[in-house]
Short mmCIF file of C-alpha atoms and ligand atoms in Angstrom, two decimals:
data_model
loop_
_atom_site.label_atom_id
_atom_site.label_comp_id
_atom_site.label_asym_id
_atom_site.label_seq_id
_atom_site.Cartn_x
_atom_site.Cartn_y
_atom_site.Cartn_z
CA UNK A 521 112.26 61.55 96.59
CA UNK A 522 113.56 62.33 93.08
CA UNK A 523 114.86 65.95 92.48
CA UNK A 524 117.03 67.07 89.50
CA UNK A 525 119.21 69.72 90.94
CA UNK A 526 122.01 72.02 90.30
CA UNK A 527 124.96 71.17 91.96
CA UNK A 528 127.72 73.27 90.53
CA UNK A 529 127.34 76.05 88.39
CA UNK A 530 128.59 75.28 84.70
CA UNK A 531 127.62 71.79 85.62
CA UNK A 532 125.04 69.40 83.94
CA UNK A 533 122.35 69.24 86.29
CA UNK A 534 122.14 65.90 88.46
CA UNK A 535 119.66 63.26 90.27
CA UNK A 536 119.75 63.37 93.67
CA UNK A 537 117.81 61.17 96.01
CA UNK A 538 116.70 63.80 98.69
CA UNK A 539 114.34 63.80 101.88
CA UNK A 540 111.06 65.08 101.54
CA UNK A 541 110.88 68.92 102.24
CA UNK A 542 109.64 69.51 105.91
CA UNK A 543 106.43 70.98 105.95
CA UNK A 544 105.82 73.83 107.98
CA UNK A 545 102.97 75.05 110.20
CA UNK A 546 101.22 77.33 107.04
CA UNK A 547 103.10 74.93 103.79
CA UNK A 548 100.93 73.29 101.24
CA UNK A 549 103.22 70.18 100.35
CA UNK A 550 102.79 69.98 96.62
CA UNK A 551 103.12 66.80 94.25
CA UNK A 552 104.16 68.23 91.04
CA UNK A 553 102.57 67.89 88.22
CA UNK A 554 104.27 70.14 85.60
CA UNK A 555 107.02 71.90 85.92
CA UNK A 556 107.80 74.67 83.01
CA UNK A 557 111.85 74.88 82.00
CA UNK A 558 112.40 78.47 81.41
CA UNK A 559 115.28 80.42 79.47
CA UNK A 560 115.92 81.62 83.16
CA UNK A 561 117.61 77.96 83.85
CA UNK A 562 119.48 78.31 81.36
CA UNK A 563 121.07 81.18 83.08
CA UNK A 564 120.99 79.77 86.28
CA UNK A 565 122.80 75.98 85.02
CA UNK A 566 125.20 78.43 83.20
CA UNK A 567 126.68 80.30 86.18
CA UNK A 568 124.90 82.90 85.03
CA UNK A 569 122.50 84.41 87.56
CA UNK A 570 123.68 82.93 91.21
CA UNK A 571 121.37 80.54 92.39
CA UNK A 572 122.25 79.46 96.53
CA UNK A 573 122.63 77.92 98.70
CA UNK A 574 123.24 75.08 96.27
CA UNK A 575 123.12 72.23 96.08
CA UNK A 576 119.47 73.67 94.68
CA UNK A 577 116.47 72.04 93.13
CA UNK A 578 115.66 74.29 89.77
CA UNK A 579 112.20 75.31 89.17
CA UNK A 580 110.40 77.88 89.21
CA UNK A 581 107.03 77.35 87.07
CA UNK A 582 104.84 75.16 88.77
CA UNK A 583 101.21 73.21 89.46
CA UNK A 584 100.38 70.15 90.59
CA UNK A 585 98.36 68.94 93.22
CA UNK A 586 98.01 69.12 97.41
CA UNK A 587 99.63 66.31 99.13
CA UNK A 588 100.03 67.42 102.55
CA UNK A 589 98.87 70.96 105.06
CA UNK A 590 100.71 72.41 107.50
CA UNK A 591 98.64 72.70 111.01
CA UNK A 592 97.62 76.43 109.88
CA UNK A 593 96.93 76.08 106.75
CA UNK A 594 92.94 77.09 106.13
CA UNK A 595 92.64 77.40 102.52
CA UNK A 596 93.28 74.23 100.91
CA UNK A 597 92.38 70.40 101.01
CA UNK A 598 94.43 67.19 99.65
CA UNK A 599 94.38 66.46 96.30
CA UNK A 600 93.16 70.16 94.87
CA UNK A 601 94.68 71.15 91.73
CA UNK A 602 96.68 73.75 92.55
CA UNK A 603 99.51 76.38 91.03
CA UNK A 604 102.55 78.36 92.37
CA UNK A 605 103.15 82.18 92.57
CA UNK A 606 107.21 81.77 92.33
CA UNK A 607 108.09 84.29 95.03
CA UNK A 608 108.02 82.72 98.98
CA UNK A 609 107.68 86.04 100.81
CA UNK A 610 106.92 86.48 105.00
CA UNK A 611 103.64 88.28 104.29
CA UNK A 612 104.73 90.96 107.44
CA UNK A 613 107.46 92.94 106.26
CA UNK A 614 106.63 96.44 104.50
CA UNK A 615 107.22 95.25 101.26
CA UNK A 616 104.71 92.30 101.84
CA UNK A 617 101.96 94.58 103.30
CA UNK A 618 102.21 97.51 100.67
CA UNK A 619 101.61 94.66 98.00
CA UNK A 620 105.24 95.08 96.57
CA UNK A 621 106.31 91.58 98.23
CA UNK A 622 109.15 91.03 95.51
CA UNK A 623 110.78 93.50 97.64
CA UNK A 624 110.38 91.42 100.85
CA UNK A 625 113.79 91.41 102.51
CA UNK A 626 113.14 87.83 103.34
CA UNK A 627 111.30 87.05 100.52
CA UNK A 628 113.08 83.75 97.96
CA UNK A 629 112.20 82.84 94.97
CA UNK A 630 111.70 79.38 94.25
CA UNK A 631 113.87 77.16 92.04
CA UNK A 632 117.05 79.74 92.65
CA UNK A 633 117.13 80.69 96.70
CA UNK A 634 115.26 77.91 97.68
CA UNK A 635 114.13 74.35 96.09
CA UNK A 636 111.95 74.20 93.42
CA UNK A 637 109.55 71.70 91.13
CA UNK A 638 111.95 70.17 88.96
CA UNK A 639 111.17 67.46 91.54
CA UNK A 640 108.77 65.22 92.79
CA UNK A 641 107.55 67.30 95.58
CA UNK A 642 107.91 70.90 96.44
CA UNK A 643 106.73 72.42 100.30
CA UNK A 644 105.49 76.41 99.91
CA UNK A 645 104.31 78.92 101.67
CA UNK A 646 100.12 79.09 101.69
CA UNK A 647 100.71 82.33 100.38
CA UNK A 648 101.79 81.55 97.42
CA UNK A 649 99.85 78.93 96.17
CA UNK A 650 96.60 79.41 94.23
CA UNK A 651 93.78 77.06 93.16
CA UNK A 652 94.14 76.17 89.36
CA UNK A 653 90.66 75.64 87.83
CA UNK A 654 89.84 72.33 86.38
CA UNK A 655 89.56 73.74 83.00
CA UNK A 656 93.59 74.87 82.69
CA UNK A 657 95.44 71.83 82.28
CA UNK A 658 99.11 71.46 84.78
CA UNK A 659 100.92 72.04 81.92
CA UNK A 660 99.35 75.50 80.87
CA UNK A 661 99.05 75.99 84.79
CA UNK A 662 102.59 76.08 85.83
CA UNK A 663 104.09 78.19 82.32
CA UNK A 664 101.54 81.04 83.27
CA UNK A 665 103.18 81.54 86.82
CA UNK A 666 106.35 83.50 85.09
CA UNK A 667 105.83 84.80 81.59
CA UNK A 668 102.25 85.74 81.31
CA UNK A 669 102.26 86.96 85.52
CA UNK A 670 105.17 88.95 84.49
CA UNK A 671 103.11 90.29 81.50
CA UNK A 672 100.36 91.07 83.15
CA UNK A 673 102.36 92.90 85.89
CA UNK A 674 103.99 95.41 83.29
CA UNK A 675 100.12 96.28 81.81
CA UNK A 676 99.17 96.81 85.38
CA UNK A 677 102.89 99.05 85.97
CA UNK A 678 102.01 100.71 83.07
CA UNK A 679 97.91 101.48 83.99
CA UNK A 680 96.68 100.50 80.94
CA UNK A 681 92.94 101.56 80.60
CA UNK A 682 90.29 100.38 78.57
CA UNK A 683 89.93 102.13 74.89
CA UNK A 684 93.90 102.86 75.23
CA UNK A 685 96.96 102.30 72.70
CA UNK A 686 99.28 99.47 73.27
CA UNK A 687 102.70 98.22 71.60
CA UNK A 688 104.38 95.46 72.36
CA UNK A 689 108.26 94.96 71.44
CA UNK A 690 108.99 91.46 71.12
CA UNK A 691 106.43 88.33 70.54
CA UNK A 692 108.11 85.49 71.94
CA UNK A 693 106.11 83.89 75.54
CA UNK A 694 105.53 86.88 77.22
CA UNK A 695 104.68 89.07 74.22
CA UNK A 696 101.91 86.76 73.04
CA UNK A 697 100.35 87.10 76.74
CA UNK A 698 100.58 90.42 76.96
CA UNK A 699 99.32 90.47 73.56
CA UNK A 700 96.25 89.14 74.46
CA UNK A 701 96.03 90.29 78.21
CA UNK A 702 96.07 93.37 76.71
CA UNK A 703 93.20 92.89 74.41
CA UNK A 704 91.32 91.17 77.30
CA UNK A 705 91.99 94.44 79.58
CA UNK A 706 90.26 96.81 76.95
CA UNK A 707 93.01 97.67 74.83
CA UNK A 708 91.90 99.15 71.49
CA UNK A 709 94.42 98.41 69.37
CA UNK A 710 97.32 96.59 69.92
CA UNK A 711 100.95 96.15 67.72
CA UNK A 712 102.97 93.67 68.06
CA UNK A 713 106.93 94.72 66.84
CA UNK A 714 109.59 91.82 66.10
CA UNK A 715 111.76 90.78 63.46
CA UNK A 716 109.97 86.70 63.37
CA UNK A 717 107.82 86.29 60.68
CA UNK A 718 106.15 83.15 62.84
CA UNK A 719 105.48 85.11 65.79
CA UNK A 720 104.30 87.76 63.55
CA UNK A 721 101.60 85.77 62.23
CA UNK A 722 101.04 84.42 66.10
CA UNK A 723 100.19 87.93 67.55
CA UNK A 724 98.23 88.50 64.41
CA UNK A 725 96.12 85.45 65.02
CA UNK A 726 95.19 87.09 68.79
CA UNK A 727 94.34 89.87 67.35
CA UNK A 728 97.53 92.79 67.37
CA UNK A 729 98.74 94.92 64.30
CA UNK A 730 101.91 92.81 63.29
CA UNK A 731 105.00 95.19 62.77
CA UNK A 732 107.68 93.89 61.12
CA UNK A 733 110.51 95.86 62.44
CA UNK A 734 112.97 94.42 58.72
CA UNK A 735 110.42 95.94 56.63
CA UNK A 736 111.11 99.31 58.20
CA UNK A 737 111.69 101.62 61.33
CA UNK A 738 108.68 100.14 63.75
CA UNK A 739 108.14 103.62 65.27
CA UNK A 740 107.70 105.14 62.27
CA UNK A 741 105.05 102.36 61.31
CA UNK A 742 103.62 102.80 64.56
CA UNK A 743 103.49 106.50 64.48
CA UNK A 744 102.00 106.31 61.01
CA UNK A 745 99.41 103.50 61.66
CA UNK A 746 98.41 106.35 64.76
CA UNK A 747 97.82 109.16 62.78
CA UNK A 748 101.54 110.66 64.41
CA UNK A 749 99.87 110.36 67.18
CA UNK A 750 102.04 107.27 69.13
CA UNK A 751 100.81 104.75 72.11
CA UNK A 752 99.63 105.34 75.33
CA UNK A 753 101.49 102.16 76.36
CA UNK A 754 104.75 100.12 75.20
CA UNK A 755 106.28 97.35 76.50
CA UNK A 756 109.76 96.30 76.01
CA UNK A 757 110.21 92.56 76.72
CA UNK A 758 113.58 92.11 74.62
CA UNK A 759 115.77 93.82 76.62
CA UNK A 760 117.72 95.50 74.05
CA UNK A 761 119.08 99.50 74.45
CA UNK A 762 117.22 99.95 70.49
CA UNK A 763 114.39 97.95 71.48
CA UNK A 764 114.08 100.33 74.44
CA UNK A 765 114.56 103.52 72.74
CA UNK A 766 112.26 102.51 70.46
CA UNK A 767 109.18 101.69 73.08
CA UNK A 768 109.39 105.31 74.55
CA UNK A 769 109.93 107.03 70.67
CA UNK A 770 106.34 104.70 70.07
CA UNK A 771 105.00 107.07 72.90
CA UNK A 772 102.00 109.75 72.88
CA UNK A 773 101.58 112.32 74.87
CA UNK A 774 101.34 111.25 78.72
CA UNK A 775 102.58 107.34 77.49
CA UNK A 776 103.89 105.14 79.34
CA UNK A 777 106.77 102.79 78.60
CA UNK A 778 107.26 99.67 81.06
CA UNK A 779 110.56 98.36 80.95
CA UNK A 780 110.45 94.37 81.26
CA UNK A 781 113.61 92.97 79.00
CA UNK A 782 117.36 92.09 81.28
CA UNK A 783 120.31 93.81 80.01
CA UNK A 784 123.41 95.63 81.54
CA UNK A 785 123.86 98.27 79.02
CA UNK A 786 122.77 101.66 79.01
CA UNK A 787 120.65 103.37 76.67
CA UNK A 788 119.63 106.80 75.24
CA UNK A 789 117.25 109.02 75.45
CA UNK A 790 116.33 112.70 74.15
CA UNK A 791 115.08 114.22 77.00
CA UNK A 792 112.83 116.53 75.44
CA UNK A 793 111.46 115.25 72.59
CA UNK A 794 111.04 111.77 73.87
CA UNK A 795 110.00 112.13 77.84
CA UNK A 796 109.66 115.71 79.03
CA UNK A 797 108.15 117.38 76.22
CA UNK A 798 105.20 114.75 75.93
CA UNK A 799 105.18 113.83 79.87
CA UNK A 800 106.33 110.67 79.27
CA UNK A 801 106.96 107.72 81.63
CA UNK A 802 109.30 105.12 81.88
CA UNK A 803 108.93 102.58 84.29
CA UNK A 804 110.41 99.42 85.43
CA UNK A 805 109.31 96.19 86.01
CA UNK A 806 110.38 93.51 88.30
CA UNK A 807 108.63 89.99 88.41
CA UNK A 808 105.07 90.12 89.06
CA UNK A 809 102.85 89.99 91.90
CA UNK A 810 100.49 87.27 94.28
CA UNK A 811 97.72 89.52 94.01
CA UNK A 812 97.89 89.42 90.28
CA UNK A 813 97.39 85.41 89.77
CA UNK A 814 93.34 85.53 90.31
CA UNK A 815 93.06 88.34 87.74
CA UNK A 816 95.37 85.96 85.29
CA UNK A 817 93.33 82.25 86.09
CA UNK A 818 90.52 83.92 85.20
CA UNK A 819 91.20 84.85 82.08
CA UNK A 820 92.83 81.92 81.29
CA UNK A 821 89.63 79.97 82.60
CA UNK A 822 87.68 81.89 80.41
CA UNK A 823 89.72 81.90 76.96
CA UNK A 824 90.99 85.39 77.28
CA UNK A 825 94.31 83.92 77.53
CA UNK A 826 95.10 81.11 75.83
CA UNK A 827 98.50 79.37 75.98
CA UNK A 828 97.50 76.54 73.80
CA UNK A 829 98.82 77.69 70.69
CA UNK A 830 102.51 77.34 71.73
CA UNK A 831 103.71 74.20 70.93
CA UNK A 832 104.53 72.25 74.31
CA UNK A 833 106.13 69.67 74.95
CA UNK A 834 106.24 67.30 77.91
CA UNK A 835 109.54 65.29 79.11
CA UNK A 836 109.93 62.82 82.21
CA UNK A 837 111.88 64.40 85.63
CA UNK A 838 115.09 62.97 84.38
CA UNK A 839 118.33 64.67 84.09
CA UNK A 840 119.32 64.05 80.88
CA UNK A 841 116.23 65.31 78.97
CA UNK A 842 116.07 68.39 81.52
CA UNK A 843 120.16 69.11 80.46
CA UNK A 844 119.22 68.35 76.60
CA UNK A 845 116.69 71.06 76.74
CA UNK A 846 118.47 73.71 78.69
CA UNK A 847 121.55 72.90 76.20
CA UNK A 848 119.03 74.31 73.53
CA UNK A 849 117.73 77.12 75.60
CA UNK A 850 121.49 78.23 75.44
CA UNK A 851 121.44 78.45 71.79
CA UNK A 852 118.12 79.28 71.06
CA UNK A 853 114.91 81.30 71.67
CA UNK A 854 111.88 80.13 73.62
CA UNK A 855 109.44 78.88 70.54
CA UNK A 856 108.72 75.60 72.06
CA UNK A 857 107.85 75.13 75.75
CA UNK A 858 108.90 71.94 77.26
CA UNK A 859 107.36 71.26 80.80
CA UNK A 860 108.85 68.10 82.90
CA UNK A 861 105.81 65.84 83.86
CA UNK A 862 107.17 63.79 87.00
ZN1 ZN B 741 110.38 81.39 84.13
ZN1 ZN B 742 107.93 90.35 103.38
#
């Protein structure tokens, strides 16, 4: 079969004519359908994040359909529509049994420590896949298994109740989801920070209090849209040390900040005034769970979430497209989705 893999890191990514993966006793052999690039490959291509043993099949978004089930499998049928949960994980260890399986000690992610759906086929775990209802198309399907999940994991880190407070810093993919996972969860109001006019106006449209964070300090807009009173819940999804300071200064009394956005540096806080003083909590927040994809194909099912605003935009499982469009991941932000379509 047809994969597009990386071979060396720094390297173009490449065709390779491969066999097709063995299917285990409890594997769902998948044809893929849609397979989401994400600013993650980018890294990964780049050299970036290590990605082993290689040469490895990127991928890590995915839905398609069953072709093949492993002698155990119990759950699922040829031809269901069907999406992925990105982490393969042994379902036994501690990790796996406490429902923290991102921990698992065996546990690989797909598309970087094992092969992934930027190819024609892709064998997983039963575990981790998930029937995708008729009513989400592939494309929307395999997108929602890494930004929204993750979204929806740092609401759940950060216990967001009904009624509560919510701000979100930075409305690119996973700040629209949480965005509106947040509404759908009970939030009552929700602001959305960033510095992009467009995805201003985006959160707007789903409902958040846009804060434009050029026009002037975003906490103290926040703090005076709250009567000084702050949020009960920020997320950071920028991964910037202001961006971060600035979610827990957004915080009332007994908030929580979650802590989603990559970076190496180190950031400050006043002890205090900012987390002691107010019982504040900062958290972080790694991936997302299985156990959370039901919770997030419903509300996509249902309209809650709706990832049909973002413009997407499908490409054949060739290597040259797939390159073209991590080149531009490299330079730019995530405003267009492109999914490959084998
Ligand atoms: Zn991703
Ligand atoms: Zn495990």
């Amino acid at each position: 079969m047809r994969a597009i893999r990386l071979i060396k890191p720094g390297a173009p990514l490449a065709l390779q004519q491969i066999e097709m993966p063995t299917v285990g006793a409890r594997d769902v052999l998948i044809r893929v359908r849609a397979a989401g690039i994400c600013h993650s490959d980018s890294h990964y291509r780049a050299g970036i994040s290590p990605v082993e043993p290689l040469p490895l099949t990127l991928g890590h978004e995915v839905a398609g359909t069953v072709e093949a089930i492993g002698t155990d499998v119990r759950h699922f049928k040829k031809g269901e529509r069907v999406c992925v949960h990105y982490m393969a994980t042994c379902g036994r260890c501690g990790f796996c049994e406490g429902g923290t399986e991102q921990f698992c000690s065996t546990g690989k992610m797909i598309g970087k420590y094992r092969d992934g759906g930027y190819a024609e086929f892709m064998a997983v775990p039963e575990r981790s896949v998930f029937h995708l209802p008729e009513e989400i198309p592939f494309e929307q399907g395999a997108i929602m298994m890494c930004s929204s999940a993750t979204s929806l994991h740092a609401l759940n880190k950060a216990r967001l109740r009904a009624g509560e407070t919510v701000a979100v810093f930075g409305v690119g993919g996973l700040g629209i989801s949480a965005v509106q996972l947040a509404k759908a969860l009970g939030a009552a109001s929700v602001f959305a920070v960033d510095i992009n006019p467009q995805k201003l106006a985006l959160a707007k449209r789903f409902g958040a209090i846009p804060i434009d964070a050029n026009a002037a300090n975003p906490v103290e807009q926040i703090q005076s849209a709250t009567s000084g009173r702050g949020v009960d819940v920020a997320l950071e999804l920028i991964g910037l040390p202001l961006t971060m300071r600035q979610a827990i200064q957004s915080l009332a009394i007994l908030g929580r900040a979650a802590l989603v956005g990559l970076t190496q540096k180190t950031f400050e806080v006043a002890p205090y005034s900012e987390v002691l003083n107010k019982e504040a909590e900062i958290i972080g927040v790694s991936d997302h769970l299985a156990s959370e994809i039901p919770l997030l194909l419903t509300m996509a099912r249902s309209g809650q979430l709706d990832l049909g605003h973002g413009i997407i935009r499908t490409i054949p499982l060739e290597a040259g497209a797939i390159n073209q469009v991590l080149d531009g991941l490299e330079k730019f932000s995530d405003d267009v989705r492109v999914v490959i379509t084998p």
